[in-house]
PDB file of C-alpha atoms in Angstrom:
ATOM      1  CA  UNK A   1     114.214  78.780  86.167  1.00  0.00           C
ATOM      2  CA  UNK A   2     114.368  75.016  86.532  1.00  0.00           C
ATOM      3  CA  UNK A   3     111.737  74.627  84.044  1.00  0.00           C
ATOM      4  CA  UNK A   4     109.577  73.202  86.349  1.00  0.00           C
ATOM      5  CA  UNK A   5     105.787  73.249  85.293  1.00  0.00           C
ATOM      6  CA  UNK A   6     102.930  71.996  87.114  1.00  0.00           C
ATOM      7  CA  UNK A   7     100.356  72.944  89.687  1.00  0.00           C
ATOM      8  CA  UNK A   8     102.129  71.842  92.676  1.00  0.00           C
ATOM      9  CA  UNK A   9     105.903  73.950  91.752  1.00  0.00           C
ATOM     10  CA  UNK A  10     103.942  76.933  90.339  1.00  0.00           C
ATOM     11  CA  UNK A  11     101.121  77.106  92.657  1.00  0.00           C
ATOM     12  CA  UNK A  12     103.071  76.725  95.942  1.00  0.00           C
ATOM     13  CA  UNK A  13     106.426  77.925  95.533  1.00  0.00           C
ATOM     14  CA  UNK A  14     107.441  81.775  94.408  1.00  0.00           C
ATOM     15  CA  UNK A  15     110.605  83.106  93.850  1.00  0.00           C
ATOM     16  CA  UNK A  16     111.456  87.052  93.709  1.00  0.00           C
ATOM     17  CA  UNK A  17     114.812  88.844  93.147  1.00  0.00           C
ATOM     18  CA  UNK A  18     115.871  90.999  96.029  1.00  0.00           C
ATOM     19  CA  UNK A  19     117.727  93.737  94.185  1.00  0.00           C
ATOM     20  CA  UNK A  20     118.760  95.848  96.873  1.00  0.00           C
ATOM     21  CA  UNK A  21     120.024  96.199 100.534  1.00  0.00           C
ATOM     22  CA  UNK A  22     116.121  97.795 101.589  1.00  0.00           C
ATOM     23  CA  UNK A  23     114.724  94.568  99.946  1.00  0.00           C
ATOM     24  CA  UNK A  24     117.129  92.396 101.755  1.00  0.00           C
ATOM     25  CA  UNK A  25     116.702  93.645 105.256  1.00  0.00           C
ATOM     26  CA  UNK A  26     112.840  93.735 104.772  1.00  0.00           C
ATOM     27  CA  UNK A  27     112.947  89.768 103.355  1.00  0.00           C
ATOM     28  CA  UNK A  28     115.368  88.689 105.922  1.00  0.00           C
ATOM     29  CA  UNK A  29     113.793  90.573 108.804  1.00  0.00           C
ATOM     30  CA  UNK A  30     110.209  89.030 107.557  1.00  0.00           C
ATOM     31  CA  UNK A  31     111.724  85.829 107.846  1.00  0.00           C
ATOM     32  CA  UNK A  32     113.352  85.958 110.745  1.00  0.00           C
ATOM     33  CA  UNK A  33     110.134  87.345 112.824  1.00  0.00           C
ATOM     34  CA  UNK A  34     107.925  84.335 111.293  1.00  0.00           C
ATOM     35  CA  UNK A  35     107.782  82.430 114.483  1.00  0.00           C
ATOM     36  CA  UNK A  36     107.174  85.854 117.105  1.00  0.00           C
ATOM     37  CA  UNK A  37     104.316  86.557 115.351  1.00  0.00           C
ATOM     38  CA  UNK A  38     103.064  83.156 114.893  1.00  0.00           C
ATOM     39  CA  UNK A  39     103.444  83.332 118.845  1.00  0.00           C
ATOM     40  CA  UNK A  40     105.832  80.297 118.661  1.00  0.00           C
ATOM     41  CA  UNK A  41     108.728  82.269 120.220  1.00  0.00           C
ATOM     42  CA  UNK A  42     108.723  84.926 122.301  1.00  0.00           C
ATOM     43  CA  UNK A  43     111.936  86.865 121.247  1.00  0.00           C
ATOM     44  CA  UNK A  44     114.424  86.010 118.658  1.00  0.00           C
ATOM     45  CA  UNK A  45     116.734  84.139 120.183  1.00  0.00           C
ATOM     46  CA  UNK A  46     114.001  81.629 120.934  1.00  0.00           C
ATOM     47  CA  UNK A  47     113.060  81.266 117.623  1.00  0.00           C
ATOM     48  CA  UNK A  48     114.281  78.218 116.324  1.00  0.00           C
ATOM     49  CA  UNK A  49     115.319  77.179 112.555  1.00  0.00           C
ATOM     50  CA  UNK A  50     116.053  80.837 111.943  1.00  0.00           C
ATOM     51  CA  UNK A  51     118.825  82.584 110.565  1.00  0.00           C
ATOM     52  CA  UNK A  52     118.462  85.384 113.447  1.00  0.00           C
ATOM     53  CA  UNK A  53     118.849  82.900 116.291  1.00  0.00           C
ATOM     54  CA  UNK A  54     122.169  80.943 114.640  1.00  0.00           C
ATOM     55  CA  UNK A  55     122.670  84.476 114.636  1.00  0.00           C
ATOM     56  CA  UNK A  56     122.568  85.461 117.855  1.00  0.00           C
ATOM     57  CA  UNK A  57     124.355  82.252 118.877  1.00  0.00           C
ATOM     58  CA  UNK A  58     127.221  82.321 117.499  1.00  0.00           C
ATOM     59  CA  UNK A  59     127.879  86.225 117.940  1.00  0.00           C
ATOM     60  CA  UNK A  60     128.283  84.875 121.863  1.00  0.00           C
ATOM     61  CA  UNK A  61     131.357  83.394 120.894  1.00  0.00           C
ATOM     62  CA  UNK A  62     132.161  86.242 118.881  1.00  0.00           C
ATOM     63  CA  UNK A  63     131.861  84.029 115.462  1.00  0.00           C
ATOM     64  CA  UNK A  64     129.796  84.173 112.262  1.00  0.00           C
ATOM     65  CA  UNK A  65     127.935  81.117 111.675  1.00  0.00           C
ATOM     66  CA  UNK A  66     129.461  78.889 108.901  1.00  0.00           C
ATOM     67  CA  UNK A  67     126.637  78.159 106.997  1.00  0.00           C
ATOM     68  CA  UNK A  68     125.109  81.452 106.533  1.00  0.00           C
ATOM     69  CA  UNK A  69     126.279  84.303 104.248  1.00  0.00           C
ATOM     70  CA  UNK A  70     127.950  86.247 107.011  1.00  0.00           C
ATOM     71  CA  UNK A  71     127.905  90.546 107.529  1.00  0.00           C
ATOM     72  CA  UNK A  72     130.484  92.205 105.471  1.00  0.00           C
ATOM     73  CA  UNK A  73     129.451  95.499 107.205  1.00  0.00           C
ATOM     74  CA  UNK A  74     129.066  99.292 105.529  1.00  0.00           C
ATOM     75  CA  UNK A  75     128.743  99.157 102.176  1.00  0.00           C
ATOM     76  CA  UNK A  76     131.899 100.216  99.862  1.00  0.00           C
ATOM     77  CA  UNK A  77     133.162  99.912  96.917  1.00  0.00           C
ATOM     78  CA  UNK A  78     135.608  97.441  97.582  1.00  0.00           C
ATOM     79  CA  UNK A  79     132.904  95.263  99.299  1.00  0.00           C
ATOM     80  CA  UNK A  80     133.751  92.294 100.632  1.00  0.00           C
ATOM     81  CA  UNK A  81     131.421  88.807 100.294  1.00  0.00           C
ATOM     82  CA  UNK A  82     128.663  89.254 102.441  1.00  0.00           C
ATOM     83  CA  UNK A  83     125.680  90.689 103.799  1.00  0.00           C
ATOM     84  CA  UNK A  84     126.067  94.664 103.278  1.00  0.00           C
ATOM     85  CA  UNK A  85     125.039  95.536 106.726  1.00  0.00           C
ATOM     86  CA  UNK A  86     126.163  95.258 110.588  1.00  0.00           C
ATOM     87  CA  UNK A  87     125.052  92.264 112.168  1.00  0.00           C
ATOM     88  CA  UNK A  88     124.474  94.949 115.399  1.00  0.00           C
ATOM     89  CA  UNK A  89     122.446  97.197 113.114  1.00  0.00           C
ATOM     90  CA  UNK A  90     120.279  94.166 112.130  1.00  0.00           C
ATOM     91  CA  UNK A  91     119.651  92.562 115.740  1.00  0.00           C
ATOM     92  CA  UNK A  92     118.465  96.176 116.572  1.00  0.00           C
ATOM     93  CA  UNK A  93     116.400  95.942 113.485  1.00  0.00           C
ATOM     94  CA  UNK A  94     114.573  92.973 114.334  1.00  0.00           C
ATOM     95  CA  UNK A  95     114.464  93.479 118.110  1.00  0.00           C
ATOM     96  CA  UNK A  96     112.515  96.994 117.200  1.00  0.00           C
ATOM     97  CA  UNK A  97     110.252  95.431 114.384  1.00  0.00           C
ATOM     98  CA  UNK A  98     109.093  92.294 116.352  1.00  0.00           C
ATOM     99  CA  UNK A  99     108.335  94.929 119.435  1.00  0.00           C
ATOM    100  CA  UNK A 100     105.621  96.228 117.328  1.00  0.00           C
ATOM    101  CA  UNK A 101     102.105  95.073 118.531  1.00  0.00           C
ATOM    102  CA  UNK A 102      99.549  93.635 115.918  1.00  0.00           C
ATOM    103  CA  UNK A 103      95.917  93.151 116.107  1.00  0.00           C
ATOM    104  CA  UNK A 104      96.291  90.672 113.431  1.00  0.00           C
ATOM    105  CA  UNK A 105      99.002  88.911 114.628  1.00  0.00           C
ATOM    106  CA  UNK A 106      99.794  86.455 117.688  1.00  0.00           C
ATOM    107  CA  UNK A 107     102.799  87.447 119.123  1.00  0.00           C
ATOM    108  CA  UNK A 108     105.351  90.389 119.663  1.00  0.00           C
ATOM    109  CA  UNK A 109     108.262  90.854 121.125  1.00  0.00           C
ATOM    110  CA  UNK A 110     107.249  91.957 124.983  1.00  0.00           C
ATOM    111  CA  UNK A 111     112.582 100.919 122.385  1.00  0.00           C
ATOM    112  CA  UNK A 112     116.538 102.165 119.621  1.00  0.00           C
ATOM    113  CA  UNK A 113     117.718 103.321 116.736  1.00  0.00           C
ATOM    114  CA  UNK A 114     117.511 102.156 113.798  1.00  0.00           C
ATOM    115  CA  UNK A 115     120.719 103.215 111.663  1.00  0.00           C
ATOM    116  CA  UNK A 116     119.676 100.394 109.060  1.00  0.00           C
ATOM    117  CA  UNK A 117     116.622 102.065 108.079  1.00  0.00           C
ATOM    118  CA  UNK A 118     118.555 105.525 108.582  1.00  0.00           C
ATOM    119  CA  UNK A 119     120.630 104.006 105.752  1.00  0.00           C
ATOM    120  CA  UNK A 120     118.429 102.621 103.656  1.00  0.00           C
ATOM    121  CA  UNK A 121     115.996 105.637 103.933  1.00  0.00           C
ATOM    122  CA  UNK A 122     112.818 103.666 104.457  1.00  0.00           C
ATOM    123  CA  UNK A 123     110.008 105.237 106.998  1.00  0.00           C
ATOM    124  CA  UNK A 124     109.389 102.857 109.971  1.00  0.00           C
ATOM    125  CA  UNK A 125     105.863 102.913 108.704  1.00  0.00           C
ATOM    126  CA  UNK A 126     107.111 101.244 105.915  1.00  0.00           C
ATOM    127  CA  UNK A 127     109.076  99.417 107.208  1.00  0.00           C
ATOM    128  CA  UNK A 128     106.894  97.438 109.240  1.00  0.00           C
ATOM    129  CA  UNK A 129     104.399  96.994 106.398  1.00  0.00           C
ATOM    130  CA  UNK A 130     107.764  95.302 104.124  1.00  0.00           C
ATOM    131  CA  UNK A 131     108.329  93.342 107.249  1.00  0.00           C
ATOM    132  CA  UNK A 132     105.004  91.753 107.743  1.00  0.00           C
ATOM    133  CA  UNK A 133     102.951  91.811 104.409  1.00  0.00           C
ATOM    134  CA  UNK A 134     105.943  91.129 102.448  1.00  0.00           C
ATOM    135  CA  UNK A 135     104.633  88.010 100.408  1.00  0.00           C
ATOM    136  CA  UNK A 136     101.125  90.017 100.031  1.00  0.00           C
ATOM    137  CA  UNK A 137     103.343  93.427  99.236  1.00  0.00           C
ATOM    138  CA  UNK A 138     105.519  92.073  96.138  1.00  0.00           C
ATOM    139  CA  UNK A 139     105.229  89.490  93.834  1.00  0.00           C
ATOM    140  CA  UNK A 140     108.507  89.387  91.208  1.00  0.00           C
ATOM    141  CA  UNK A 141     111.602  91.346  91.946  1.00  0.00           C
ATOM    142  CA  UNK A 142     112.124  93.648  94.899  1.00  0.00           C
ATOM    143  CA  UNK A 143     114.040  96.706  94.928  1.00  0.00           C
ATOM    144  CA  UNK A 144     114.070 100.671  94.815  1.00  0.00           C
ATOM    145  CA  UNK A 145     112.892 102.004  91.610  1.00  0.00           C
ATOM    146  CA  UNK A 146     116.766 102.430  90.416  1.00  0.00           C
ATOM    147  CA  UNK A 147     117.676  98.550  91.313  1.00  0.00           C
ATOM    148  CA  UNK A 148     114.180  98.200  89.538  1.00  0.00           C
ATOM    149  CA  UNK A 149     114.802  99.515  86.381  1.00  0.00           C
ATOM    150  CA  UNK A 150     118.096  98.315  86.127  1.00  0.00           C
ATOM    151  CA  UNK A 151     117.304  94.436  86.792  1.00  0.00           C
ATOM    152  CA  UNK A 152     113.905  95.154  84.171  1.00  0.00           C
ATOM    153  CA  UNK A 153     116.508  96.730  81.504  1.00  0.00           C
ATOM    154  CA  UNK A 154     119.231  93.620  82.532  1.00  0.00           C
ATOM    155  CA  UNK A 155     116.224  91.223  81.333  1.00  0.00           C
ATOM    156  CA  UNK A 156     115.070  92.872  78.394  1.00  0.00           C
ATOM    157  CA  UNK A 157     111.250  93.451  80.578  1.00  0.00           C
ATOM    158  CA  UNK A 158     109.258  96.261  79.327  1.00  0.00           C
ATOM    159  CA  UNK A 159     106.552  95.673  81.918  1.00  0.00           C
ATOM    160  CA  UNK A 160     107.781  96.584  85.522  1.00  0.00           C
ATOM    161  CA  UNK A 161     105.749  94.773  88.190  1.00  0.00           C
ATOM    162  CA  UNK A 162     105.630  96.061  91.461  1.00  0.00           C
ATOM    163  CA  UNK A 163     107.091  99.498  90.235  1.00  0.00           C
ATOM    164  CA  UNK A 164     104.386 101.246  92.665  1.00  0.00           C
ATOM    165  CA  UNK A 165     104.641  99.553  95.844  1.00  0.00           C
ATOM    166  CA  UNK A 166     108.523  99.734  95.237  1.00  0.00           C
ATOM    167  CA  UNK A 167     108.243 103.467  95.009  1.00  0.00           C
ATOM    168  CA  UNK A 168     105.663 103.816  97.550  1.00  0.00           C
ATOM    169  CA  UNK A 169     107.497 101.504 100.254  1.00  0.00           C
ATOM    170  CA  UNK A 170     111.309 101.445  99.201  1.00  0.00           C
ATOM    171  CA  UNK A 171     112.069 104.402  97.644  1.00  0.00           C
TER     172      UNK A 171
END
């Protein structure tokens, strides 16, 4: 987009379009559990430099932190600026996802419902596969096969990467 060329700005950093609220909870949540399973934290709130723990922190106080897009809530169609989830329903989310042991992975958070993925109708099978293989998962833009098409026609793209992994996973 910046017309940026070179080995070191195409080689090391990627850039995909989240085009839905699935995509958005599985990029955030993959984020957000980056230092559990790493085994630098042990639950989110320890987990420093991420979005979950300024998060956490300032829902103590019973604020939204400034510099983050804050929860807007259920979505409607008179949505308001924000994040188009609860930030109660996505604590739970990531509490749930980071309790799931990994062979492959470090860490875990040492059981609830999960009205986010309710919502979003995405299996907790694969959910936890958006949540941790996310990067290996999709490459381009991100989104059920509706938000897919959509964005693809918005472009003028014939060719719709990741069209089977978003039906398999997201839709």
């Amino acid at each position: 987009e910046d017309n940026c060329t070179g080995r070191f700005w195409e080689g090391r950093f990627k850039s995909q379009a989240l085009l839905d609220e699935a995509a958005l909870a599985a990029c955030m949540a993959y984020v957000d559990l980056n230092p559990i399973r790493a085994k630098i934290a042990n639950t989110p709130e320890e987990s420093i430099h991420t979005s979950v723990q300024k998060r956490i922190e300032s829902a103590t106080t019973g604020k939204q932190p400034k510099k983050l897009l804050r929860f807007a809530g259920m979505p409607s169609q008179r949505m308001p600026k924000g994040l188009p989830f609860e930030l109660k329903s996505y604590l739970e989310l990531v509490e749930l996802t980071g309790r799931v042991m990994r062979e492959d992975k470090r860490g875990y958070i040492e059981n609830t419902s999960l009205p986010l993925l309710e919502r979003v109708n995405i299996s907790p099978e694969n959910w936890l596969k958006l949540t941790t293989q996310f990067t290996r998962v999709f490459h381009g833009a991100v989104g059920r096969p509706s938000s897919h098409e959509s964005y693809c026609d918005n472009l003028g793209r014939k060719r719709r990467a990741n069209m089977s992994n978003c039906e398999k996973l997201l839709a």
